[in-house]
């Protein structure tokens, strides 16, 4: 007897990668006016760093919580002379971190002199808590801030971190900064600040400045310093340049790939006989 089987004869099992996000660290600095409430050297929570500190050196250095119009309160870091200042998370954000999105509102609020690479943002593993930029193989990826003191046009700031150079933004803008970094071993997708999802290749980073719909991608698929290094630690550190910096609405979100089995079916009926 002949009979026709309906559709849905399995041909194979395929694996597709579905991205998902997991918050690792979040802080808007509105809970307290004391800097000490936002760090814990031994056992930081998901809202704390291991250290927010500075060394006075020969110049003024201040870290405090200040009010920003329309933004509540923010962490302010002021550096001058031979001092240094840092915000550090050395306790692992998670046991395995291959790709993250770091997001914050950030700006140099008072630029006293032009300078290059005056403040570093770094991701990697085995970081120290001292107010000094990490070097060597433990740094997975980094970007740095450049300052431009322009008397006639106002102060500007921009980023370095790849073959691309300075991109200017107003010093008092306090824009949203989105830094996507991938050392996971394969491509991942992340949420663009302009909406939708973007794919980021392994060993690369993207950097956006600006709010939804108006964000500018300063770096597009730039190379990480050391591909394959886990992104367990974070450091913000400045030991050069005379300026004040504001940090608010800070978060680090893990972006990972989850394997999902998908059945692929033959769309052509097939006849069989018994």
C-alpha atoms as an extended CHARMM CRD file, in Angstrom:
* protein
*
       274  EXT
         1         1  UNK       CA              0.0000000000        0.0000000000        0.0000000000  PROA      1               0.0000000000
         2         2  UNK       CA              1.2450000000        3.4460000000       -0.9510000000  PROA      2               0.0000000000
         3         3  UNK       CA              0.8070000000        6.4270000000        1.2970000000  PROA      3               0.0000000000
         4         4  UNK       CA              2.1500000000        9.9610000000        1.4100000000  PROA      4               0.0000000000
         5         5  UNK       CA              3.7150000000       11.1670000000        4.5930000000  PROA      5               0.0000000000
         6         6  UNK       CA              3.0120000000       14.7760000000        5.6200000000  PROA      6               0.0000000000
         7         7  UNK       CA              5.6950000000       17.4200000000        5.9200000000  PROA      7               0.0000000000
         8         8  UNK       CA              8.1330000000       17.4490000000        8.8310000000  PROA      8               0.0000000000
         9         9  UNK       CA             10.6690000000       14.7460000000        8.0250000000  PROA      9               0.0000000000
        10        10  UNK       CA             13.7390000000       15.6530000000       10.0360000000  PROA      10              0.0000000000
        11        11  UNK       CA             16.8800000000       16.2220000000        7.9710000000  PROA      11              0.0000000000
        12        12  UNK       CA             19.3200000000       17.4180000000       10.6390000000  PROA      12              0.0000000000
        13        13  UNK       CA             19.8620000000       19.1860000000       13.9150000000  PROA      13              0.0000000000
        14        14  UNK       CA             21.4220000000       22.6540000000       13.6710000000  PROA      14              0.0000000000
        15        15  UNK       CA             22.6750000000       24.8870000000       16.4240000000  PROA      15              0.0000000000
        16        16  UNK       CA             22.0050000000       28.6090000000       16.3590000000  PROA      16              0.0000000000
        17        17  UNK       CA             23.4530000000       31.1280000000       18.7470000000  PROA      17              0.0000000000
        18        18  UNK       CA             21.0160000000       33.2450000000       20.7020000000  PROA      18              0.0000000000
        19        19  UNK       CA             22.5580000000       36.0820000000       22.6740000000  PROA      19              0.0000000000
        20        20  UNK       CA             21.4500000000       36.9620000000       26.1710000000  PROA      20              0.0000000000
        21        21  UNK       CA             22.5570000000       39.5600000000       28.6950000000  PROA      21              0.0000000000
        22        22  UNK       CA             23.3430000000       39.1670000000       32.3980000000  PROA      22              0.0000000000
        23        23  UNK       CA             23.9790000000       42.2100000000       34.6380000000  PROA      23              0.0000000000
        24        24  UNK       CA             27.2590000000       41.8660000000       36.5710000000  PROA      24              0.0000000000
        25        25  UNK       CA             27.6820000000       45.3460000000       38.0990000000  PROA      25              0.0000000000
        26        26  UNK       CA             25.2530000000       48.2830000000       38.3000000000  PROA      26              0.0000000000
        27        27  UNK       CA             25.5100000000       51.6040000000       40.1640000000  PROA      27              0.0000000000
        28        28  UNK       CA             23.8980000000       55.0400000000       39.6930000000  PROA      28              0.0000000000
        29        29  UNK       CA             25.5140000000       56.6420000000       42.7960000000  PROA      29              0.0000000000
        30        30  UNK       CA             22.1500000000       57.8800000000       44.0990000000  PROA      30              0.0000000000
        31        31  UNK       CA             21.9470000000       55.7440000000       47.2370000000  PROA      31              0.0000000000
        32        32  UNK       CA             24.4610000000       57.6990000000       49.3130000000  PROA      32              0.0000000000
        33        33  UNK       CA             26.6010000000       60.8320000000       49.3130000000  PROA      33              0.0000000000
        34        34  UNK       CA             29.5180000000       58.9000000000       50.8510000000  PROA      34              0.0000000000
        35        35  UNK       CA             32.0600000000       57.4950000000       48.3960000000  PROA      35              0.0000000000
        36        36  UNK       CA             32.9000000000       54.7700000000       50.9010000000  PROA      36              0.0000000000
        37        37  UNK       CA             29.4930000000       53.1600000000       50.4320000000  PROA      37              0.0000000000
        38        38  UNK       CA             30.3280000000       52.3030000000       46.8370000000  PROA      38              0.0000000000
        39        39  UNK       CA             33.3560000000       50.0850000000       47.4010000000  PROA      39              0.0000000000
        40        40  UNK       CA             34.3880000000       47.1310000000       49.5400000000  PROA      40              0.0000000000
        41        41  UNK       CA             37.9330000000       45.8150000000       49.2930000000  PROA      41              0.0000000000
        42        42  UNK       CA             37.1680000000       42.2600000000       50.4290000000  PROA      42              0.0000000000
        43        43  UNK       CA             33.6130000000       41.4080000000       49.3680000000  PROA      43              0.0000000000
        44        44  UNK       CA             32.0410000000       43.8940000000       46.9520000000  PROA      44              0.0000000000
        45        45  UNK       CA             28.4180000000       43.4460000000       45.9770000000  PROA      45              0.0000000000
        46        46  UNK       CA             27.0540000000       43.7490000000       42.4390000000  PROA      46              0.0000000000
        47        47  UNK       CA             26.7610000000       47.4830000000       43.1580000000  PROA      47              0.0000000000
        48        48  UNK       CA             30.2750000000       48.0100000000       44.5280000000  PROA      48              0.0000000000
        49        49  UNK       CA             33.8780000000       48.2550000000       43.3980000000  PROA      49              0.0000000000
        50        50  UNK       CA             36.9200000000       47.0270000000       45.3430000000  PROA      50              0.0000000000
        51        51  UNK       CA             38.3770000000       50.5200000000       45.4580000000  PROA      51              0.0000000000
        52        52  UNK       CA             37.6130000000       54.1430000000       44.6440000000  PROA      52              0.0000000000
        53        53  UNK       CA             40.8020000000       55.8890000000       45.6070000000  PROA      53              0.0000000000
        54        54  UNK       CA             43.5620000000       58.3240000000       44.8280000000  PROA      54              0.0000000000
        55        55  UNK       CA             47.0660000000       59.3180000000       45.8490000000  PROA      55              0.0000000000
        56        56  UNK       CA             47.5220000000       63.0020000000       46.5350000000  PROA      56              0.0000000000
        57        57  UNK       CA             50.9920000000       63.4040000000       45.0710000000  PROA      57              0.0000000000
        58        58  UNK       CA             52.0350000000       67.0130000000       44.5700000000  PROA      58              0.0000000000
        59        59  UNK       CA             48.6330000000       68.3110000000       43.4400000000  PROA      59              0.0000000000
        60        60  UNK       CA             44.9910000000       68.4410000000       44.4480000000  PROA      60              0.0000000000
        61        61  UNK       CA             43.0040000000       65.2250000000       44.0990000000  PROA      61              0.0000000000
        62        62  UNK       CA             39.3550000000       64.8530000000       45.0650000000  PROA      62              0.0000000000
        63        63  UNK       CA             36.8020000000       62.0450000000       44.8270000000  PROA      63              0.0000000000
        64        64  UNK       CA             33.2710000000       62.8470000000       45.8980000000  PROA      64              0.0000000000
        65        65  UNK       CA             29.5750000000       62.4780000000       45.1160000000  PROA      65              0.0000000000
        66        66  UNK       CA             28.1580000000       65.5760000000       43.4420000000  PROA      66              0.0000000000
        67        67  UNK       CA             24.7410000000       66.6110000000       42.1550000000  PROA      67              0.0000000000
        68        68  UNK       CA             24.2360000000       66.8760000000       38.4080000000  PROA      68              0.0000000000
        69        69  UNK       CA             21.2400000000       68.7390000000       37.0060000000  PROA      69              0.0000000000
        70        70  UNK       CA             18.6640000000       66.2210000000       35.8550000000  PROA      70              0.0000000000
        71        71  UNK       CA             20.8640000000       63.2160000000       36.6800000000  PROA      71              0.0000000000
        72        72  UNK       CA             20.6590000000       62.9470000000       40.4490000000  PROA      72              0.0000000000
        73        73  UNK       CA             24.1290000000       62.4170000000       41.8960000000  PROA      73              0.0000000000
        74        74  UNK       CA             27.2930000000       61.1160000000       40.2610000000  PROA      74              0.0000000000
        75        75  UNK       CA             30.8250000000       60.1040000000       41.2010000000  PROA      75              0.0000000000
        76        76  UNK       CA             33.3040000000       62.9080000000       40.5550000000  PROA      76              0.0000000000
        77        77  UNK       CA             37.0420000000       62.2690000000       40.1920000000  PROA      77              0.0000000000
        78        78  UNK       CA             39.3700000000       65.2810000000       40.1250000000  PROA      78              0.0000000000
        79        79  UNK       CA             43.0610000000       64.9270000000       39.3660000000  PROA      79              0.0000000000
        80        80  UNK       CA             45.9390000000       67.4140000000       39.1880000000  PROA      80              0.0000000000
        81        81  UNK       CA             49.7040000000       67.5910000000       39.7390000000  PROA      81              0.0000000000
        82        82  UNK       CA             51.3420000000       64.2480000000       40.4430000000  PROA      82              0.0000000000
        83        83  UNK       CA             48.2690000000       62.5990000000       41.9270000000  PROA      83              0.0000000000
        84        84  UNK       CA             46.4020000000       59.6050000000       40.5510000000  PROA      84              0.0000000000
        85        85  UNK       CA             42.8340000000       58.3900000000       40.8700000000  PROA      85              0.0000000000
        86        86  UNK       CA             41.1300000000       55.0930000000       40.1180000000  PROA      86              0.0000000000
        87        87  UNK       CA             37.9070000000       53.0780000000       40.2420000000  PROA      87              0.0000000000
        88        88  UNK       CA             38.7320000000       49.3680000000       40.3570000000  PROA      88              0.0000000000
        89        89  UNK       CA             36.8890000000       46.0650000000       40.3980000000  PROA      89              0.0000000000
        90        90  UNK       CA             39.4400000000       43.3010000000       41.0980000000  PROA      90              0.0000000000
        91        91  UNK       CA             36.9990000000       40.7530000000       42.5420000000  PROA      91              0.0000000000
        92        92  UNK       CA             35.9080000000       38.7050000000       39.5330000000  PROA      92              0.0000000000
        93        93  UNK       CA             32.6570000000       39.9120000000       38.0310000000  PROA      93              0.0000000000
        94        94  UNK       CA             31.9040000000       36.2740000000       37.2280000000  PROA      94              0.0000000000
        95        95  UNK       CA             33.8240000000       33.0160000000       36.9600000000  PROA      95              0.0000000000
        96        96  UNK       CA             33.7580000000       33.1220000000       33.1680000000  PROA      96              0.0000000000
        97        97  UNK       CA             33.3430000000       36.3780000000       31.2660000000  PROA      97              0.0000000000
        98        98  UNK       CA             34.0590000000       36.3570000000       27.5450000000  PROA      98              0.0000000000
        99        99  UNK       CA             32.0190000000       39.3170000000       26.3020000000  PROA      99              0.0000000000
       100       100  UNK       CA             30.5500000000       42.3660000000       28.0410000000  PROA      100             0.0000000000
       101       101  UNK       CA             28.9190000000       45.7120000000       27.4230000000  PROA      101             0.0000000000
       102       102  UNK       CA             30.1720000000       48.4990000000       29.7060000000  PROA      102             0.0000000000
       103       103  UNK       CA             27.7670000000       51.4200000000       29.7960000000  PROA      103             0.0000000000
       104       104  UNK       CA             27.9400000000       54.7170000000       31.6710000000  PROA      104             0.0000000000
       105       105  UNK       CA             27.3330000000       58.4120000000       31.5410000000  PROA      105             0.0000000000
       106       106  UNK       CA             30.7710000000       59.9770000000       31.5170000000  PROA      106             0.0000000000
       107       107  UNK       CA             32.3800000000       63.3320000000       30.8630000000  PROA      107             0.0000000000
       108       108  UNK       CA             35.4190000000       65.4220000000       31.7230000000  PROA      108             0.0000000000
       109       109  UNK       CA             33.6990000000       68.3560000000       33.3900000000  PROA      109             0.0000000000
       110       110  UNK       CA             36.6420000000       70.7270000000       33.8870000000  PROA      110             0.0000000000
       111       111  UNK       CA             39.6180000000       70.4950000000       31.5300000000  PROA      111             0.0000000000
       112       112  UNK       CA             42.5630000000       72.5790000000       32.6950000000  PROA      112             0.0000000000
       113       113  UNK       CA             45.0850000000       71.6020000000       30.0310000000  PROA      113             0.0000000000
       114       114  UNK       CA             45.2450000000       69.5710000000       26.8090000000  PROA      114             0.0000000000
       115       115  UNK       CA             46.7150000000       66.0800000000       27.2000000000  PROA      115             0.0000000000
       116       116  UNK       CA             46.6670000000       62.6840000000       25.4820000000  PROA      116             0.0000000000
       117       117  UNK       CA             45.6490000000       59.3640000000       27.0540000000  PROA      117             0.0000000000
       118       118  UNK       CA             44.9820000000       60.8560000000       30.4780000000  PROA      118             0.0000000000
       119       119  UNK       CA             42.3720000000       58.3940000000       31.6960000000  PROA      119             0.0000000000
       120       120  UNK       CA             42.2140000000       54.6700000000       30.9020000000  PROA      120             0.0000000000
       121       121  UNK       CA             39.3020000000       52.2480000000       30.9190000000  PROA      121             0.0000000000
       122       122  UNK       CA             40.5720000000       48.6610000000       31.0560000000  PROA      122             0.0000000000
       123       123  UNK       CA             39.0750000000       45.1530000000       31.0680000000  PROA      123             0.0000000000
       124       124  UNK       CA             40.9950000000       41.9750000000       31.8080000000  PROA      124             0.0000000000
       125       125  UNK       CA             42.0010000000       39.6000000000       34.5580000000  PROA      125             0.0000000000
       126       126  UNK       CA             44.2420000000       39.5790000000       37.6500000000  PROA      126             0.0000000000
       127       127  UNK       CA             44.1250000000       43.3820000000       38.0660000000  PROA      127             0.0000000000
       128       128  UNK       CA             45.6180000000       45.1230000000       41.1040000000  PROA      128             0.0000000000
       129       129  UNK       CA             43.7610000000       47.6430000000       43.2620000000  PROA      129             0.0000000000
       130       130  UNK       CA             46.4550000000       50.3360000000       43.0160000000  PROA      130             0.0000000000
       131       131  UNK       CA             45.8580000000       53.6380000000       41.1910000000  PROA      131             0.0000000000
       132       132  UNK       CA             47.9910000000       52.7250000000       38.2260000000  PROA      132             0.0000000000
       133       133  UNK       CA             47.1420000000       51.5320000000       34.7220000000  PROA      133             0.0000000000
       134       134  UNK       CA             47.5500000000       47.8060000000       34.1030000000  PROA      134             0.0000000000
       135       135  UNK       CA             50.1000000000       46.6460000000       31.5380000000  PROA      135             0.0000000000
       136       136  UNK       CA             51.0040000000       43.3360000000       29.9510000000  PROA      136             0.0000000000
       137       137  UNK       CA             49.0290000000       40.2430000000       29.0710000000  PROA      137             0.0000000000
       138       138  UNK       CA             46.3690000000       40.6530000000       31.7490000000  PROA      138             0.0000000000
       139       139  UNK       CA             44.7790000000       43.5760000000       29.8540000000  PROA      139             0.0000000000
       140       140  UNK       CA             42.2180000000       42.2520000000       27.3900000000  PROA      140             0.0000000000
       141       141  UNK       CA             41.0430000000       45.6050000000       26.0280000000  PROA      141             0.0000000000
       142       142  UNK       CA             41.4270000000       49.2840000000       26.8130000000  PROA      142             0.0000000000
       143       143  UNK       CA             40.3710000000       52.7320000000       25.6650000000  PROA      143             0.0000000000
       144       144  UNK       CA             41.6860000000       56.0900000000       26.8160000000  PROA      144             0.0000000000
       145       145  UNK       CA             40.4630000000       59.6650000000       27.0180000000  PROA      145             0.0000000000
       146       146  UNK       CA             42.1940000000       62.5850000000       25.2940000000  PROA      146             0.0000000000
       147       147  UNK       CA             41.6260000000       66.1890000000       26.3910000000  PROA      147             0.0000000000
       148       148  UNK       CA             41.5740000000       69.2950000000       24.2000000000  PROA      148             0.0000000000
       149       149  UNK       CA             41.5860000000       72.6790000000       25.9270000000  PROA      149             0.0000000000
       150       150  UNK       CA             40.2890000000       75.0500000000       23.2520000000  PROA      150             0.0000000000
       151       151  UNK       CA             39.7920000000       78.6070000000       24.5050000000  PROA      151             0.0000000000
       152       152  UNK       CA             37.7060000000       79.8300000000       21.5900000000  PROA      152             0.0000000000
       153       153  UNK       CA             35.4900000000       76.7800000000       21.0440000000  PROA      153             0.0000000000
       154       154  UNK       CA             35.3390000000       75.3800000000       24.5680000000  PROA      154             0.0000000000
       155       155  UNK       CA             36.8520000000       72.2010000000       25.9580000000  PROA      155             0.0000000000
       156       156  UNK       CA             36.6610000000       68.9980000000       23.8980000000  PROA      156             0.0000000000
       157       157  UNK       CA             37.4370000000       65.3930000000       24.6970000000  PROA      157             0.0000000000
       158       158  UNK       CA             37.7400000000       62.2050000000       22.7170000000  PROA      158             0.0000000000
       159       159  UNK       CA             38.9940000000       58.6360000000       22.7100000000  PROA      159             0.0000000000
       160       160  UNK       CA             42.0430000000       56.6540000000       21.6980000000  PROA      160             0.0000000000
       161       161  UNK       CA             42.4310000000       52.8780000000       21.7170000000  PROA      161             0.0000000000
       162       162  UNK       CA             42.8070000000       51.8170000000       18.1010000000  PROA      162             0.0000000000
       163       163  UNK       CA             44.4280000000       53.1450000000       14.9110000000  PROA      163             0.0000000000
       164       164  UNK       CA             41.6340000000       55.7350000000       14.8660000000  PROA      164             0.0000000000
       165       165  UNK       CA             42.4540000000       58.9620000000       16.6820000000  PROA      165             0.0000000000
       166       166  UNK       CA             40.6740000000       61.8600000000       18.3640000000  PROA      166             0.0000000000
       167       167  UNK       CA             36.9450000000       62.4190000000       18.0240000000  PROA      167             0.0000000000
       168       168  UNK       CA             35.6910000000       65.5850000000       19.6840000000  PROA      168             0.0000000000
       169       169  UNK       CA             32.7840000000       65.8980000000       22.0970000000  PROA      169             0.0000000000
       170       170  UNK       CA             31.7830000000       68.8510000000       24.2640000000  PROA      170             0.0000000000
       171       171  UNK       CA             33.2850000000       68.6680000000       27.7310000000  PROA      171             0.0000000000
       172       172  UNK       CA             29.9850000000       69.2880000000       29.5320000000  PROA      172             0.0000000000
       173       173  UNK       CA             27.8540000000       66.8800000000       27.4740000000  PROA      173             0.0000000000
       174       174  UNK       CA             27.6620000000       63.9360000000       29.9590000000  PROA      174             0.0000000000
       175       175  UNK       CA             26.6310000000       61.5410000000       27.1470000000  PROA      175             0.0000000000
       176       176  UNK       CA             25.9270000000       57.8460000000       27.3390000000  PROA      176             0.0000000000
       177       177  UNK       CA             29.0360000000       55.7520000000       26.5920000000  PROA      177             0.0000000000
       178       178  UNK       CA             28.6090000000       52.1570000000       25.3760000000  PROA      178             0.0000000000
       179       179  UNK       CA             31.6920000000       49.9260000000       25.1670000000  PROA      179             0.0000000000
       180       180  UNK       CA             31.0990000000       46.4090000000       23.7950000000  PROA      180             0.0000000000
       181       181  UNK       CA             34.0510000000       44.0070000000       24.1270000000  PROA      181             0.0000000000
       182       182  UNK       CA             34.2550000000       40.4150000000       22.8640000000  PROA      182             0.0000000000
       183       183  UNK       CA             36.9380000000       37.8910000000       23.8540000000  PROA      183             0.0000000000
       184       184  UNK       CA             34.5620000000       34.9230000000       23.9380000000  PROA      184             0.0000000000
       185       185  UNK       CA             36.0770000000       32.8830000000       21.1240000000  PROA      185             0.0000000000
       186       186  UNK       CA             33.2390000000       33.5000000000       18.6720000000  PROA      186             0.0000000000
       187       187  UNK       CA             30.8720000000       36.2420000000       17.4790000000  PROA      187             0.0000000000
       188       188  UNK       CA             28.2510000000       37.6490000000       19.8500000000  PROA      188             0.0000000000
       189       189  UNK       CA             25.4010000000       40.1020000000       19.4700000000  PROA      189             0.0000000000
       190       190  UNK       CA             24.7000000000       43.0840000000       21.7010000000  PROA      190             0.0000000000
       191       191  UNK       CA             22.0540000000       45.7930000000       21.9240000000  PROA      191             0.0000000000
       192       192  UNK       CA             23.0370000000       48.9290000000       20.0280000000  PROA      192             0.0000000000
       193       193  UNK       CA             22.3760000000       52.2460000000       21.8130000000  PROA      193             0.0000000000
       194       194  UNK       CA             20.5740000000       53.2760000000       18.6200000000  PROA      194             0.0000000000
       195       195  UNK       CA             18.2660000000       50.2530000000       18.7590000000  PROA      195             0.0000000000
       196       196  UNK       CA             18.4400000000       46.7220000000       17.4090000000  PROA      196             0.0000000000
       197       197  UNK       CA             21.2060000000       44.1550000000       17.7950000000  PROA      197             0.0000000000
       198       198  UNK       CA             24.7040000000       44.2160000000       16.3140000000  PROA      198             0.0000000000
       199       199  UNK       CA             27.1940000000       41.4040000000       15.7950000000  PROA      199             0.0000000000
       200       200  UNK       CA             30.6850000000       41.7970000000       17.2580000000  PROA      200             0.0000000000
       201       201  UNK       CA             33.4980000000       39.5050000000       16.1150000000  PROA      201             0.0000000000
       202       202  UNK       CA             35.7910000000       37.7110000000       18.5380000000  PROA      202             0.0000000000
       203       203  UNK       CA             38.7930000000       39.7570000000       19.7100000000  PROA      203             0.0000000000
       204       204  UNK       CA             37.1050000000       43.0740000000       18.8250000000  PROA      204             0.0000000000
       205       205  UNK       CA             35.4120000000       46.0310000000       20.5010000000  PROA      205             0.0000000000
       206       206  UNK       CA             32.9360000000       48.7530000000       19.5600000000  PROA      206             0.0000000000
       207       207  UNK       CA             32.6750000000       52.1180000000       21.3010000000  PROA      207             0.0000000000
       208       208  UNK       CA             29.6160000000       54.3750000000       21.0840000000  PROA      208             0.0000000000
       209       209  UNK       CA             29.1290000000       57.8860000000       22.4790000000  PROA      209             0.0000000000
       210       210  UNK       CA             25.6400000000       59.3800000000       22.6550000000  PROA      210             0.0000000000
       211       211  UNK       CA             22.0730000000       58.5010000000       23.5180000000  PROA      211             0.0000000000
       212       212  UNK       CA             19.5930000000       56.3560000000       21.6270000000  PROA      212             0.0000000000
       213       213  UNK       CA             19.1270000000       57.4170000000       18.0350000000  PROA      213             0.0000000000
       214       214  UNK       CA             21.9840000000       59.9160000000       18.1930000000  PROA      214             0.0000000000
       215       215  UNK       CA             24.9030000000       57.7240000000       19.2880000000  PROA      215             0.0000000000
       216       216  UNK       CA             28.1300000000       57.8550000000       17.2680000000  PROA      216             0.0000000000
       217       217  UNK       CA             30.2100000000       54.6890000000       16.8710000000  PROA      217             0.0000000000
       218       218  UNK       CA             33.6900000000       56.0430000000       17.5750000000  PROA      218             0.0000000000
       219       219  UNK       CA             35.3840000000       52.6490000000       17.0930000000  PROA      219             0.0000000000
       220       220  UNK       CA             33.8990000000       49.8970000000       14.9290000000  PROA      220             0.0000000000
       221       221  UNK       CA             35.3340000000       46.4110000000       15.3560000000  PROA      221             0.0000000000
       222       222  UNK       CA             38.7010000000       47.6000000000       16.6590000000  PROA      222             0.0000000000
       223       223  UNK       CA             41.1920000000       44.9910000000       17.8380000000  PROA      223             0.0000000000
       224       224  UNK       CA             41.4740000000       44.0710000000       21.5180000000  PROA      224             0.0000000000
       225       225  UNK       CA             44.9360000000       44.1850000000       23.0700000000  PROA      225             0.0000000000
       226       226  UNK       CA             44.9500000000       40.5040000000       24.0540000000  PROA      226             0.0000000000
       227       227  UNK       CA             42.2640000000       38.2630000000       22.5110000000  PROA      227             0.0000000000
       228       228  UNK       CA             41.2580000000       35.3060000000       24.6420000000  PROA      228             0.0000000000
       229       229  UNK       CA             41.8920000000       37.0250000000       27.9960000000  PROA      229             0.0000000000
       230       230  UNK       CA             38.7790000000       36.7910000000       30.2450000000  PROA      230             0.0000000000
       231       231  UNK       CA             36.9890000000       40.0530000000       31.0660000000  PROA      231             0.0000000000
       232       232  UNK       CA             36.7260000000       39.4580000000       34.8160000000  PROA      232             0.0000000000
       233       233  UNK       CA             38.1250000000       42.7830000000       36.1150000000  PROA      233             0.0000000000
       234       234  UNK       CA             37.6080000000       46.4790000000       35.4010000000  PROA      234             0.0000000000
       235       235  UNK       CA             39.7670000000       49.5280000000       36.0290000000  PROA      235             0.0000000000
       236       236  UNK       CA             39.3570000000       53.2620000000       35.4390000000  PROA      236             0.0000000000
       237       237  UNK       CA             42.5670000000       55.1040000000       36.2370000000  PROA      237             0.0000000000
       238       238  UNK       CA             44.0940000000       58.5380000000       35.6460000000  PROA      238             0.0000000000
       239       239  UNK       CA             47.6310000000       59.5490000000       36.5410000000  PROA      239             0.0000000000
       240       240  UNK       CA             48.0990000000       62.2940000000       33.9520000000  PROA      240             0.0000000000
       241       241  UNK       CA             46.3060000000       65.4450000000       32.8240000000  PROA      241             0.0000000000
       242       242  UNK       CA             44.5720000000       68.1000000000       34.9070000000  PROA      242             0.0000000000
       243       243  UNK       CA             40.8080000000       67.5920000000       34.7930000000  PROA      243             0.0000000000
       244       244  UNK       CA             37.6830000000       66.5430000000       36.6690000000  PROA      244             0.0000000000
       245       245  UNK       CA             35.5930000000       63.5830000000       35.5320000000  PROA      245             0.0000000000
       246       246  UNK       CA             31.9750000000       62.6390000000       36.1570000000  PROA      246             0.0000000000
       247       247  UNK       CA             30.7560000000       59.0200000000       36.1880000000  PROA      247             0.0000000000
       248       248  UNK       CA             27.1090000000       57.9890000000       36.4980000000  PROA      248             0.0000000000
       249       249  UNK       CA             24.6570000000       55.1940000000       35.5990000000  PROA      249             0.0000000000
       250       250  UNK       CA             27.5080000000       52.6920000000       35.3920000000  PROA      250             0.0000000000
       251       251  UNK       CA             26.9030000000       49.0610000000       34.4250000000  PROA      251             0.0000000000
       252       252  UNK       CA             28.7600000000       46.0060000000       33.1670000000  PROA      252             0.0000000000
       253       253  UNK       CA             26.5660000000       43.4190000000       31.4650000000  PROA      253             0.0000000000
       254       254  UNK       CA             27.7180000000       39.9840000000       30.3720000000  PROA      254             0.0000000000
       255       255  UNK       CA             26.8550000000       39.0620000000       26.8000000000  PROA      255             0.0000000000
       256       256  UNK       CA             27.0200000000       35.3640000000       26.0570000000  PROA      256             0.0000000000
       257       257  UNK       CA             25.9370000000       32.8680000000       23.4290000000  PROA      257             0.0000000000
       258       258  UNK       CA             23.4790000000       30.1480000000       24.3150000000  PROA      258             0.0000000000
       259       259  UNK       CA             23.1570000000       27.0980000000       22.1070000000  PROA      259             0.0000000000
       260       260  UNK       CA             19.5860000000       26.4230000000       21.0080000000  PROA      260             0.0000000000
       261       261  UNK       CA             18.7270000000       23.3330000000       18.9510000000  PROA      261             0.0000000000
       262       262  UNK       CA             16.6640000000       24.1150000000       15.8590000000  PROA      262             0.0000000000
       263       263  UNK       CA             15.0030000000       21.4450000000       13.7400000000  PROA      263             0.0000000000
       264       264  UNK       CA             15.2790000000       21.8820000000        9.9740000000  PROA      264             0.0000000000
       265       265  UNK       CA             12.5580000000       20.1000000000        8.0340000000  PROA      265             0.0000000000
       266       266  UNK       CA             12.2200000000       19.0540000000        4.4140000000  PROA      266             0.0000000000
       267       267  UNK       CA              9.4420000000       21.0270000000        2.7290000000  PROA      267             0.0000000000
       268       268  UNK       CA              8.8430000000       18.3750000000       -0.0080000000  PROA      268             0.0000000000
       269       269  UNK       CA              6.4240000000       15.4740000000        0.7070000000  PROA      269             0.0000000000
       270       270  UNK       CA              7.8170000000       12.0270000000        0.0830000000  PROA      270             0.0000000000
       271       271  UNK       CA              5.9070000000        8.8830000000       -0.8910000000  PROA      271             0.0000000000
       272       272  UNK       CA              6.6720000000        5.5080000000        0.5940000000  PROA      272             0.0000000000
       273       273  UNK       CA              5.2540000000        2.0770000000        0.0860000000  PROA      273             0.0000000000
       274       274  UNK       CA              4.8080000000       -0.7770000000        2.4820000000  PROA      274             0.0000000000
